[in-house]
mmCIF file of C-alpha atoms and ligand atoms in Angstrom:
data_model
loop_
_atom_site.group_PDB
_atom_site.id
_atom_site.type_symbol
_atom_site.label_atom_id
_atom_site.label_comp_id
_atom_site.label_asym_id
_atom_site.label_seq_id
_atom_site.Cartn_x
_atom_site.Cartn_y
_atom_site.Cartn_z
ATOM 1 C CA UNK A 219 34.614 -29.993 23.562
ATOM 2 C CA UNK A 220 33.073 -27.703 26.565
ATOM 3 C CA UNK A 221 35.690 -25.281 25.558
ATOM 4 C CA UNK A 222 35.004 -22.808 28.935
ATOM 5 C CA UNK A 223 34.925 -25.342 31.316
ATOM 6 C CA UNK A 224 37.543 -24.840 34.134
ATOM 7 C CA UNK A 225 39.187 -28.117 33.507
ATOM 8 C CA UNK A 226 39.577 -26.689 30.231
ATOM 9 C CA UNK A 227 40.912 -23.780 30.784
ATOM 10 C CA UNK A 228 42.981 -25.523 33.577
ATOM 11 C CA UNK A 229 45.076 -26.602 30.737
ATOM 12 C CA UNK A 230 47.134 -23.515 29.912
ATOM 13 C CA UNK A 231 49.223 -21.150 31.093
ATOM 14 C CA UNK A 232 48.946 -18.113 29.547
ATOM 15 C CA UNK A 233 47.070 -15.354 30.986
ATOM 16 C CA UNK A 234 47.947 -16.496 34.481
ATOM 17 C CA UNK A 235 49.903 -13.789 36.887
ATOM 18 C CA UNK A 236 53.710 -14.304 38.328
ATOM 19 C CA UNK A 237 51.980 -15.360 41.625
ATOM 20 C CA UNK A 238 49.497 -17.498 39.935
ATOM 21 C CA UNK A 239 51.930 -19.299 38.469
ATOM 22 C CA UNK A 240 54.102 -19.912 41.674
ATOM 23 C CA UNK A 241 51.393 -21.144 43.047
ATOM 24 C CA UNK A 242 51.099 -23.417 40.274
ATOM 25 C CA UNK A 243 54.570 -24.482 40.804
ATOM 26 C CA UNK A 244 53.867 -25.386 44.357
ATOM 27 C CA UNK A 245 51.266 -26.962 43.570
ATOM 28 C CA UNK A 246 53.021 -29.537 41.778
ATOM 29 C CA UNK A 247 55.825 -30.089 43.898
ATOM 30 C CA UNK A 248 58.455 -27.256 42.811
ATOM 31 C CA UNK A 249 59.533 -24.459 44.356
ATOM 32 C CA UNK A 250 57.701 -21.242 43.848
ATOM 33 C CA UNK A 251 61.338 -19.696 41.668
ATOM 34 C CA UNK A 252 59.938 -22.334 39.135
ATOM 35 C CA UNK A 253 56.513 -20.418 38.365
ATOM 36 C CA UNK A 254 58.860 -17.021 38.424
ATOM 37 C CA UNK A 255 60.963 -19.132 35.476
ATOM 38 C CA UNK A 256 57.733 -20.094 33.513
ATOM 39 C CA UNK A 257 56.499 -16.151 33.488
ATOM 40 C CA UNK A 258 59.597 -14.782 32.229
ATOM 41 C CA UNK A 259 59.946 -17.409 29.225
ATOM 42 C CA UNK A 260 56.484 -17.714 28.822
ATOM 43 C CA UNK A 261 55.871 -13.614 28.339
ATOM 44 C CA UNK A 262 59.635 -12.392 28.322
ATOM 45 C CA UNK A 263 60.962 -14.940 25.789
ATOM 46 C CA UNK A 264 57.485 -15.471 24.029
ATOM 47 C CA UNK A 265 57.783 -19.610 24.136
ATOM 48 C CA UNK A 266 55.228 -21.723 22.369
ATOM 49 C CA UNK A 267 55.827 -24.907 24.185
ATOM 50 C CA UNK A 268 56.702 -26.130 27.733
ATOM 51 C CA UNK A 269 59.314 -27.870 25.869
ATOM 52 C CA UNK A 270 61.428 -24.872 24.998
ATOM 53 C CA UNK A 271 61.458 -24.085 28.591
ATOM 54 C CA UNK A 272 65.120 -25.455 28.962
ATOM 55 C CA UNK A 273 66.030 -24.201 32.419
ATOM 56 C CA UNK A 274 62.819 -26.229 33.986
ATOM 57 C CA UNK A 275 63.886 -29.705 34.846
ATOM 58 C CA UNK A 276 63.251 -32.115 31.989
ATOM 59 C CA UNK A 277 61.244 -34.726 33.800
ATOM 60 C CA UNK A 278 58.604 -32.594 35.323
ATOM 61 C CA UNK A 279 58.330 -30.484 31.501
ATOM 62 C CA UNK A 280 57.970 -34.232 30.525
ATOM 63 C CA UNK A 281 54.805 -34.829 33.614
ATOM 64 C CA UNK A 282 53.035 -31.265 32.781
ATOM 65 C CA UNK A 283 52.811 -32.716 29.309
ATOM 66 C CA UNK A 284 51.772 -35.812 29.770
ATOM 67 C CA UNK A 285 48.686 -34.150 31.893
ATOM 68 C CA UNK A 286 48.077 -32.059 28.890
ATOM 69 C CA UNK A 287 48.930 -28.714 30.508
ATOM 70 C CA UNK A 288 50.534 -26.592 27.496
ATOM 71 C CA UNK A 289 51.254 -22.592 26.972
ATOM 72 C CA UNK A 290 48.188 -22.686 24.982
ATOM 73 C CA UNK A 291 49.842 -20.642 22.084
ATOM 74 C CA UNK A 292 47.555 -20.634 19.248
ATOM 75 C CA UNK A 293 49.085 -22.183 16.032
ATOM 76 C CA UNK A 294 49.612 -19.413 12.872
ATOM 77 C CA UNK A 295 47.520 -20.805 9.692
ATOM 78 C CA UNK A 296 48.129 -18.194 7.989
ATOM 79 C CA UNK A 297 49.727 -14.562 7.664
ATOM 80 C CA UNK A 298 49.457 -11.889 5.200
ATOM 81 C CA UNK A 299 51.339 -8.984 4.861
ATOM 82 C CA UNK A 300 49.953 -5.725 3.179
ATOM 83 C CA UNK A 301 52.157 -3.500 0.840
ATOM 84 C CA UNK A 302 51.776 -0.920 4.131
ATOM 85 C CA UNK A 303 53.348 -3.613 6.335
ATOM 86 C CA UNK A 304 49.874 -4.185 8.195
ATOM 87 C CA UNK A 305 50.115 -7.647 9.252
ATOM 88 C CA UNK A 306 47.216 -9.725 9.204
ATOM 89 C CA UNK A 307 47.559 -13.756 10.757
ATOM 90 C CA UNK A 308 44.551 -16.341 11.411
ATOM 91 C CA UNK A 309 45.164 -18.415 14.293
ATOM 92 C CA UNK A 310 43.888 -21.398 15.004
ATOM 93 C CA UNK A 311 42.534 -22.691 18.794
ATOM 94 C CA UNK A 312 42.731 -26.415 20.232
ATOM 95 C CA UNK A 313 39.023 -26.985 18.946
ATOM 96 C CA UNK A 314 39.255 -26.056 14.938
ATOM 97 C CA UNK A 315 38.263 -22.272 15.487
ATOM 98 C CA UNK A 316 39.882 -19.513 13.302
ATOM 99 C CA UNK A 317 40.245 -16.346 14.608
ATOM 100 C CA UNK A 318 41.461 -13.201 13.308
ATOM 101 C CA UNK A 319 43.992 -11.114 14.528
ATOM 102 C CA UNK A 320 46.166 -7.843 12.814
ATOM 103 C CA UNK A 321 49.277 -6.151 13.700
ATOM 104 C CA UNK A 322 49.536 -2.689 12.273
ATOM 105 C CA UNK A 323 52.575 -0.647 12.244
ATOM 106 C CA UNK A 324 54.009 2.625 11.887
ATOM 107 C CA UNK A 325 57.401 4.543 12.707
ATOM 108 C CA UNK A 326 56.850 4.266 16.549
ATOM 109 C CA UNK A 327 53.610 2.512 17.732
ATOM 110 C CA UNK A 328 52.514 -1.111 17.042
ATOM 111 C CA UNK A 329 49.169 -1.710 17.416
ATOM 112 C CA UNK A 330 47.521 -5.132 17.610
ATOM 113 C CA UNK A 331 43.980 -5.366 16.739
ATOM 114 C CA UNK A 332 42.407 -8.440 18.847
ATOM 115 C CA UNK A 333 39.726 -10.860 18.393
ATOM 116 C CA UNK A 334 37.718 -11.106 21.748
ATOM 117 C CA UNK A 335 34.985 -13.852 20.163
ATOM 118 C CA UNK A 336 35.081 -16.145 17.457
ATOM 119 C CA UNK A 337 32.522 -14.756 14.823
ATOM 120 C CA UNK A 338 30.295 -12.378 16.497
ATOM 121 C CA UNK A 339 26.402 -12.255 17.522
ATOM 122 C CA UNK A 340 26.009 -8.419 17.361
ATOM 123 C CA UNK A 341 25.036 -8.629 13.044
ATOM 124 C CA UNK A 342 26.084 -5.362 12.258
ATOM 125 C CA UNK A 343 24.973 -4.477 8.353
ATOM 126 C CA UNK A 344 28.691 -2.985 7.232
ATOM 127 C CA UNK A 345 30.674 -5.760 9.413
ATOM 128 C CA UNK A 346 32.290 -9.147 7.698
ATOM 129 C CA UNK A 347 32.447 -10.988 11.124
ATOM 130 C CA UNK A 348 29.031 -10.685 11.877
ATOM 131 C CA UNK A 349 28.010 -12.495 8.176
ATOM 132 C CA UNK A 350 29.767 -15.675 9.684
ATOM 133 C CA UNK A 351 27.378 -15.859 12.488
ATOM 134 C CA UNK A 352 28.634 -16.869 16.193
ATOM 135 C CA UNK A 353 30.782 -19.436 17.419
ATOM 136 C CA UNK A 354 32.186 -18.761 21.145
ATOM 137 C CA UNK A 355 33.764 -16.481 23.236
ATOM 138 C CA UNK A 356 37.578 -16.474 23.330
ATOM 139 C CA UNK A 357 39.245 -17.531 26.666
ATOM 140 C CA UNK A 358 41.984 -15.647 28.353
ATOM 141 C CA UNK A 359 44.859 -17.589 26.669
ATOM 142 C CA UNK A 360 43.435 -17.037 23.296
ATOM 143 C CA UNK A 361 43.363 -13.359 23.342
ATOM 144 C CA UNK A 362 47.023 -13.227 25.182
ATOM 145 C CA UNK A 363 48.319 -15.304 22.309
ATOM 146 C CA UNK A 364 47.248 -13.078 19.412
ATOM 147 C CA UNK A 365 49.638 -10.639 20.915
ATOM 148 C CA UNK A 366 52.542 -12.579 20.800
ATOM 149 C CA UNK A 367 52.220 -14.040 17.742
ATOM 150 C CA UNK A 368 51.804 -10.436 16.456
ATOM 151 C CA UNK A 369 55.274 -9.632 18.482
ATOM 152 C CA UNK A 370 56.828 -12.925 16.988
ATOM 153 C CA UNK A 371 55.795 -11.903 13.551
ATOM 154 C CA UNK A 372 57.019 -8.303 13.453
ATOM 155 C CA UNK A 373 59.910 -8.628 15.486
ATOM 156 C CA UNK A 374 58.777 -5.909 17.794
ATOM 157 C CA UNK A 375 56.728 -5.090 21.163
ATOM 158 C CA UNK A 376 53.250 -4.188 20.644
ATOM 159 C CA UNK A 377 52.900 -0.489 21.962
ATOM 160 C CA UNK A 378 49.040 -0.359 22.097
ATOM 161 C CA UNK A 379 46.231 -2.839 21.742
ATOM 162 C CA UNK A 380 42.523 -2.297 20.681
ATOM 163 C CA UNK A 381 39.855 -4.996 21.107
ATOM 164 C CA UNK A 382 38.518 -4.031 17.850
ATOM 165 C CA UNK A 383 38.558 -7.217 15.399
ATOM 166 C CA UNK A 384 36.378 -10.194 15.706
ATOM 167 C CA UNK A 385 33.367 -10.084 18.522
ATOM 168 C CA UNK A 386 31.416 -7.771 21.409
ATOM 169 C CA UNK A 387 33.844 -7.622 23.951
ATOM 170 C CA UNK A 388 31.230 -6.703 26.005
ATOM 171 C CA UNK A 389 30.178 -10.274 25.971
ATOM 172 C CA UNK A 390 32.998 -11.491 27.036
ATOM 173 C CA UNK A 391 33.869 -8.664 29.794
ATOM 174 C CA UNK A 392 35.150 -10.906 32.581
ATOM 175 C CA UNK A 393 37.684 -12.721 30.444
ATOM 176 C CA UNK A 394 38.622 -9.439 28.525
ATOM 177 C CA UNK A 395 39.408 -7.577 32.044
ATOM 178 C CA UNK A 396 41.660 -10.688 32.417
ATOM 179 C CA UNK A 397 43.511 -10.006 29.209
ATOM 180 C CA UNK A 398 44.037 -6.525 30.145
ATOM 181 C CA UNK A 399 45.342 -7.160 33.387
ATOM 182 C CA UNK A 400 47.876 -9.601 31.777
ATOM 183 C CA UNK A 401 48.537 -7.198 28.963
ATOM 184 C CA UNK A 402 49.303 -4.545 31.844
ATOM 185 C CA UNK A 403 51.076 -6.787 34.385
ATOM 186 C CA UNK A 404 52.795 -9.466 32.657
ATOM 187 C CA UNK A 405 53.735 -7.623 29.397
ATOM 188 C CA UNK A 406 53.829 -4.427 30.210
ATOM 189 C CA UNK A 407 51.578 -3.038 28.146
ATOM 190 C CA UNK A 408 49.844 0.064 29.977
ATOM 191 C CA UNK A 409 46.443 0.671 30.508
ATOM 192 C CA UNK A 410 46.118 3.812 28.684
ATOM 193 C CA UNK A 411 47.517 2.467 25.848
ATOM 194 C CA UNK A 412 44.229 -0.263 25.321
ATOM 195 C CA UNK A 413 41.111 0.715 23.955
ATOM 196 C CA UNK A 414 38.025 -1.844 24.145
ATOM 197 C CA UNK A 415 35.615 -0.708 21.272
ATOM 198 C CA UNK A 416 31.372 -1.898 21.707
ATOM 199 C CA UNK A 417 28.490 -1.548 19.873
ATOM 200 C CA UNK A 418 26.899 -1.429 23.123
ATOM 201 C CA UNK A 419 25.276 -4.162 25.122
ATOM 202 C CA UNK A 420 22.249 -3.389 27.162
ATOM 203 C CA UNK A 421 23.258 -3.373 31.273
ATOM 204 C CA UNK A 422 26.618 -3.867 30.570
ATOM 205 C CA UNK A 423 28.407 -0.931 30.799
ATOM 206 C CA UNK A 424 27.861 -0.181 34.819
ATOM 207 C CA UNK A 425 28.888 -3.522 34.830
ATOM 208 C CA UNK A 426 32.646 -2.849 32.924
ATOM 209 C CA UNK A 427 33.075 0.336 34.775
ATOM 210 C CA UNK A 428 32.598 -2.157 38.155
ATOM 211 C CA UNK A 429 34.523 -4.938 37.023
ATOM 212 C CA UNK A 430 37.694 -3.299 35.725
ATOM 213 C CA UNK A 431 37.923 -1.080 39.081
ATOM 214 C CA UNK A 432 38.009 -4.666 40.898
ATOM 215 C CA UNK A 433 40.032 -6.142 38.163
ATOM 216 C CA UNK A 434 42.521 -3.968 37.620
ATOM 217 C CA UNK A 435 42.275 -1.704 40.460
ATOM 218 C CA UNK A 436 41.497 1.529 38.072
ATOM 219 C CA UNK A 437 40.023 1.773 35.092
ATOM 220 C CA UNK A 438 42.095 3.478 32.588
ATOM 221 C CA UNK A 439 41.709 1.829 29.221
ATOM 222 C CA UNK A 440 39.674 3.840 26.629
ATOM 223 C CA UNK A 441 36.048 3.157 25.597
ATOM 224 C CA UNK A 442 34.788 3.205 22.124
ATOM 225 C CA UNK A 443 31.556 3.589 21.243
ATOM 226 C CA UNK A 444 30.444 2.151 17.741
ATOM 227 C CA UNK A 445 28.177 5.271 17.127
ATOM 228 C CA UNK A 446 27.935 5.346 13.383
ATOM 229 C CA UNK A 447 24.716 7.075 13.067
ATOM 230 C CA UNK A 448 23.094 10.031 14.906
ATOM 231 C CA UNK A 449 19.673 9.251 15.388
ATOM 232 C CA UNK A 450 17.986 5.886 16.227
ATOM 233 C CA UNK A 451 16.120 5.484 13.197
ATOM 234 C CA UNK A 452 19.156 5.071 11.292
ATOM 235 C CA UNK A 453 21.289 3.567 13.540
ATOM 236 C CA UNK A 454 18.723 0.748 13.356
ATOM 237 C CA UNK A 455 18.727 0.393 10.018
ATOM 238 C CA UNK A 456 22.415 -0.207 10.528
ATOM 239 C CA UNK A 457 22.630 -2.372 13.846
ATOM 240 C CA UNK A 458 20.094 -4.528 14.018
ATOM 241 C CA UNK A 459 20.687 -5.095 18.224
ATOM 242 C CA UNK A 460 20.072 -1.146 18.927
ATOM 243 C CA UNK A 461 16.267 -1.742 18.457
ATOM 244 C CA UNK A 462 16.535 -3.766 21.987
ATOM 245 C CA UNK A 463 19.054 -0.562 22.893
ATOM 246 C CA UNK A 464 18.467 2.708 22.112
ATOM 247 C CA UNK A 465 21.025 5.726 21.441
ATOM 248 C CA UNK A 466 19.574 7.487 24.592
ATOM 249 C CA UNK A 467 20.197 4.578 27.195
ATOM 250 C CA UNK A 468 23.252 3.874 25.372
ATOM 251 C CA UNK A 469 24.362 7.572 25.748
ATOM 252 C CA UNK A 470 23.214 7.667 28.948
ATOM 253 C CA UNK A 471 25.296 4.713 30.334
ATOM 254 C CA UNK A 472 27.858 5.966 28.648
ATOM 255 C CA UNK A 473 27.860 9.171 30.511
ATOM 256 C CA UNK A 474 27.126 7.181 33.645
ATOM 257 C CA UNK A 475 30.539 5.071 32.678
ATOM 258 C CA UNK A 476 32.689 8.549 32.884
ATOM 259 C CA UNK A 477 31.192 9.279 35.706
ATOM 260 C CA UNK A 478 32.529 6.341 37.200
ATOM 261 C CA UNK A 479 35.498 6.037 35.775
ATOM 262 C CA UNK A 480 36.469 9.920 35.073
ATOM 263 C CA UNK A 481 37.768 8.638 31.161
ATOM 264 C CA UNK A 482 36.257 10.513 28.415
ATOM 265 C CA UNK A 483 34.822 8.324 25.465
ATOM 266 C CA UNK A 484 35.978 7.747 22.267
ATOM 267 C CA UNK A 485 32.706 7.551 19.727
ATOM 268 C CA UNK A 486 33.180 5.660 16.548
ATOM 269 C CA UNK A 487 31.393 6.645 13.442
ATOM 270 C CA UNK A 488 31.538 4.755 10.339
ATOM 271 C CA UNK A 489 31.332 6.775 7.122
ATOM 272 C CA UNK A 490 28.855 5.140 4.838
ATOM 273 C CA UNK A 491 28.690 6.943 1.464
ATOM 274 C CA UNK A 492 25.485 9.193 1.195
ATOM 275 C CA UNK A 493 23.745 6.750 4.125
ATOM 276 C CA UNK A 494 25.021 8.692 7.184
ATOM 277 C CA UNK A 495 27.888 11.101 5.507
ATOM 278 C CA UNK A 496 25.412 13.882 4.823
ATOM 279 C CA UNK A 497 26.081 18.004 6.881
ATOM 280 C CA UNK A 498 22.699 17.273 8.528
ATOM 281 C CA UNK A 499 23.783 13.925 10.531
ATOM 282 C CA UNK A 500 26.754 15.485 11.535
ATOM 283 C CA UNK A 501 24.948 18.618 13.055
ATOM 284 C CA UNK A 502 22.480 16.182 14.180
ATOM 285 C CA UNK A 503 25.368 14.115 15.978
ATOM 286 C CA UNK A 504 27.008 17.534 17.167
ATOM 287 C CA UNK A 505 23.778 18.831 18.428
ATOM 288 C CA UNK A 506 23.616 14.978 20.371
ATOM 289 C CA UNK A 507 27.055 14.588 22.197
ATOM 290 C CA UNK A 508 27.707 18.171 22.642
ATOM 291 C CA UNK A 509 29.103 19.172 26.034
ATOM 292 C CA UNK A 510 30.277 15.469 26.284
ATOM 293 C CA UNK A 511 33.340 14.790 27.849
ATOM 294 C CA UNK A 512 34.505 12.415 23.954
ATOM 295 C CA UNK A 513 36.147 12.426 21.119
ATOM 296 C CA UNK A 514 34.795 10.857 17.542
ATOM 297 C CA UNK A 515 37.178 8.630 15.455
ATOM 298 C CA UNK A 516 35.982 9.208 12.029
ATOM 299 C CA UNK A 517 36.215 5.645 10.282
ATOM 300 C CA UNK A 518 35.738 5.766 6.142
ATOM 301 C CA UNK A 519 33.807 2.607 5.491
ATOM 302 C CA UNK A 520 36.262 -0.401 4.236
ATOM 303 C CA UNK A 521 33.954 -2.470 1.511
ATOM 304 C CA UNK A 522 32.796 -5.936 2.127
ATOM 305 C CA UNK A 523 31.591 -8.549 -0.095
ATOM 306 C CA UNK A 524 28.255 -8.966 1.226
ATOM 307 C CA UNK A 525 27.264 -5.639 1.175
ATOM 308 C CA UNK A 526 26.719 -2.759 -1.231
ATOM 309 C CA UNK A 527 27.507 0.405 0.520
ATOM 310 C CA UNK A 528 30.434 3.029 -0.403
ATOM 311 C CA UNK A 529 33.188 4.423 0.690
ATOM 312 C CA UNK A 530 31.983 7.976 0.898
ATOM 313 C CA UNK A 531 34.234 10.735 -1.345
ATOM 314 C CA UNK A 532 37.476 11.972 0.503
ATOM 315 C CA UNK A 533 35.141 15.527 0.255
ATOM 316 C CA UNK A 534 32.392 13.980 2.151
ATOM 317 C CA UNK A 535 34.509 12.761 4.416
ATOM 318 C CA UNK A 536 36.800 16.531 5.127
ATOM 319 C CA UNK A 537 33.078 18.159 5.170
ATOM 320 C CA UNK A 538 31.879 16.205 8.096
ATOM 321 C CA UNK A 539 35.135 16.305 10.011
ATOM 322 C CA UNK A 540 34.812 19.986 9.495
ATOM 323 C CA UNK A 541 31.084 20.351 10.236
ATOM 324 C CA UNK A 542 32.166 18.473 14.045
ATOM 325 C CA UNK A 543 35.280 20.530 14.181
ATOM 326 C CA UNK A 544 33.213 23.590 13.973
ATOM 327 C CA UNK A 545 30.792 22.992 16.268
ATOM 328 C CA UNK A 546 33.580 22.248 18.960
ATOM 329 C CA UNK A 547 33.724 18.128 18.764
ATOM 330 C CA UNK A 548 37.029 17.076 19.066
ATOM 331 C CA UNK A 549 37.217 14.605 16.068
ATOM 332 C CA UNK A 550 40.183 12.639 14.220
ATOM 333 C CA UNK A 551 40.636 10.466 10.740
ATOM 334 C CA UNK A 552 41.279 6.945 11.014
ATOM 335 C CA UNK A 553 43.546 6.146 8.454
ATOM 336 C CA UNK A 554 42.824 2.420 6.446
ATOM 337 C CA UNK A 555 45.222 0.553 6.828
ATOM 338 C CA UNK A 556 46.027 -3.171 5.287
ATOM 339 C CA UNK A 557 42.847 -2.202 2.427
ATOM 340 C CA UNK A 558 44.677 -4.696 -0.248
ATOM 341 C CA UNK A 559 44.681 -7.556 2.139
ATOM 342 C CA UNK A 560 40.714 -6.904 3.396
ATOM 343 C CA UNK A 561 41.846 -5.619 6.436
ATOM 344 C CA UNK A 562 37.795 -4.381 7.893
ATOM 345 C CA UNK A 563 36.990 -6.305 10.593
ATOM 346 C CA UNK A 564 36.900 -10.107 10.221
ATOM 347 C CA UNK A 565 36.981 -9.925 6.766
ATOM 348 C CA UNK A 566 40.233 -12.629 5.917
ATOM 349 C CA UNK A 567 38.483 -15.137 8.416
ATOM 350 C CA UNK A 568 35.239 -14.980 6.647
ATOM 351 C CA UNK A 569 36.708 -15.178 3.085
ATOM 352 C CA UNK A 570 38.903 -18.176 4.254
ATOM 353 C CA UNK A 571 35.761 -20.179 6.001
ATOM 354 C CA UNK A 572 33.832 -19.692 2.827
ATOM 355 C CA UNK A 573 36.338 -20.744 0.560
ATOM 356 C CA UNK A 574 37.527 -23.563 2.436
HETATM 357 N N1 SAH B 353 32.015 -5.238 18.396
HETATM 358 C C1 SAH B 353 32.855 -4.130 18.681
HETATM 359 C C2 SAH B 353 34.315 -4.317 18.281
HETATM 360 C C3 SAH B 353 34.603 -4.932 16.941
HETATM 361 S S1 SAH B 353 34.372 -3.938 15.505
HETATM 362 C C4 SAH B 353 32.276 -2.852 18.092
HETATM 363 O O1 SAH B 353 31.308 -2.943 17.356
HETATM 364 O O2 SAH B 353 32.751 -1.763 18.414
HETATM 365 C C5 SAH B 353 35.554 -2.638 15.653
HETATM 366 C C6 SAH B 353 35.188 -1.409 14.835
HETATM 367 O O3 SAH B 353 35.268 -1.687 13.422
HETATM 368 C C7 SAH B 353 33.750 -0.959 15.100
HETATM 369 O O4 SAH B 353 33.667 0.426 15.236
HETATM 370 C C8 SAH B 353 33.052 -1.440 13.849
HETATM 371 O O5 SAH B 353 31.845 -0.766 13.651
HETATM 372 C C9 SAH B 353 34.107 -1.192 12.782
HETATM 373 N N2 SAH B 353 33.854 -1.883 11.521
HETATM 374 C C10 SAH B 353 33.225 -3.060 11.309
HETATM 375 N N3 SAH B 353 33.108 -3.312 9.992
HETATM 376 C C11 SAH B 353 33.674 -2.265 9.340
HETATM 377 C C12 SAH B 353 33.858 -1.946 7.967
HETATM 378 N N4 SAH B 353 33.444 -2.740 6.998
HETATM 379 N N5 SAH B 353 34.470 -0.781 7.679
HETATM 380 C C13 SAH B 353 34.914 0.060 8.644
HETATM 381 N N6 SAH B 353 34.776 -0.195 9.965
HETATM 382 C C14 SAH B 353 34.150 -1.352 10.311
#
């Protein structure tokens, strides 16, 4: 199945605005209060088929079927829950793809974590999705679902979303604008509370900064960088697609991207024990980004099968925070969350397409 062919993507309804779907109601012979009923108990009441819809009129629930038009809510295949509540479901779309999606809590945020591709192309070393190779991009009705099933599951609106499990979302940037805007407008999710993380895709960045001020009129989501090294040589050794991109373009569209956007950057850096933990790489990534409008999000490495690198020592990990601190980087922990369910990025997909 063509799976981003318009026809295709004809087929659903999520992901499309209040007005889009009036128009859709005209369209097929209702009035436009109709596509006004569909939003509300499509996003409102979180429905997973037309057929739920009880206040539409039964015979023209009955037509939209029969022309195959559905929410396109993905179906849950399966859902684990971590002793720290982190919730962690693999949906399933119309064509046999899995994707992977988590929803982790604490007293007053929820975050959802969201797939953007299925597998991904980008091969980083330390990454589980990228060991499963590349399927497709998600469409918009894929990545809206992940968020409801994630609000169905907990019982609870999603207070921030990060485009940080499966896939580049900067392959996918026209569909993931999309999402946002949905997110924003038709769940009230606000901009500033959505971070899209890349590893950095060569001439796409102008392009994002472009696109979401047409999209979404301003562009006030937060960009993360996957850093994770602070020299090229090593950050090769770690992500294979920087040879075709090095640090200095990458840094320099991403100080291009603030400058067109006026939102400072969020830089990720993975903590690889003794590979890229060590006082000199984080003087040498001090010495890089200072006077940079950012912030670094320390991330201790979660183990993956397929690899043998290490969580660096808790020690390791203070030092370096320190070492930035000092040197006037504004830098935070990210906690692990959901570790005794695999919780690093695309790791319960992968271990459930091998073993099946
Ligand atoms: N492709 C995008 C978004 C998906 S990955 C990107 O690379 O930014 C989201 C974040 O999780 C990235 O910073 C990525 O480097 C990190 N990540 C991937 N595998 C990890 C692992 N095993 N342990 C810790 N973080 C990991």
């Amino acid at each position: 199945m063509k799976v981003s062919s318009l026809e295709y993507r004809n087929q659903f309804l999520l992901g499309r605005s209040s007005f889009e779907l009036e128009e859709f109601a005209q369209t097929n012979g209702m009035k436009a209060f109709r596509g006004r009923q569909l939003h509300n108990w499509l996003y409102q009441k979180g429905v997973k088929s037309l057929d739920e819809i009880t206040v539409l009129p039964k015979d023209w629930r009955l037509s939209l079927s029969q022309r195959g038009i559905t929410t396109g809510r993905l179906g849950i295949l399966k859902r684990h829950v971590a002793k720290d509540d982190t919730i962690k479901l693999l949906l399933e779309t119309i064509d046999g793809e899995i994707i992977e999606t988590v929803g982790i809590p604490t007293k007053n945020r929820l975050t959802v974590c969201l797939s953007s591709q299925v597998g991904c192309p980008m091969a980083c070393r330390f990454c589980a999705t990228g060991k499963g190779g590349f399927r497709r991009s998600l469409n918009v009705h894929e990545i809206i679902s992940q968020v409801l099933s994630v609000r169905e599951a907990m019982g609870r609106s999603p207070s921030h979303i990060v485009f940080m499990g499966m896939g580049e979302p900067l392959l996918n940037i026209e569909t993931v604008l999309e999402s946002i805007r949905c997110l924003n407008s038709d769940i009230g999710i606000g901009q500033r509370r959505i971070t899209v993380s890349t590893v950095g895709v060569i001439n796409t960045l102008p392009k994002l900064a472009e696109l979401a001020i047409s999209v979404l009129g301003r562009a006030q989501f937060t960009l993360a960088v996957s850093l994770h090294a602070p020299n090229q040589g090593l950050r090769e050794s770690l992500i294979p697609s920087s040879i075709a991109y090095p640090l200095d373009s990458l840094l320099e569209d991403c100080r291009h991207y603030l400058s067109l956007t006026g939102r400072r950057i969020s830089f990720e850096y993975i903590l690889l024990g003794d590979i890229n933990d060590q006082v000199e790489h984080a003087e040498e990534l001090a010495a890089r980004i200072s006077g940079f409008q950012s912030h670094v999000n320390l991330i201790p490495y979660n183990p993956i099968d397929e690899e043998t690198f290490r969580r660096p020592t808790l020690q390791k990990v203070e030092i370096f925070r320190s070492v930035l601190a000092k040197r006037g980087i504004a830098v935070s922990l990210r906690a692990s969350r959901g570790l005794d369910q695999n919780a690093a990025c695309g790791q319960l997909r992968h271990q459930h397409v091998t073993r099946s």
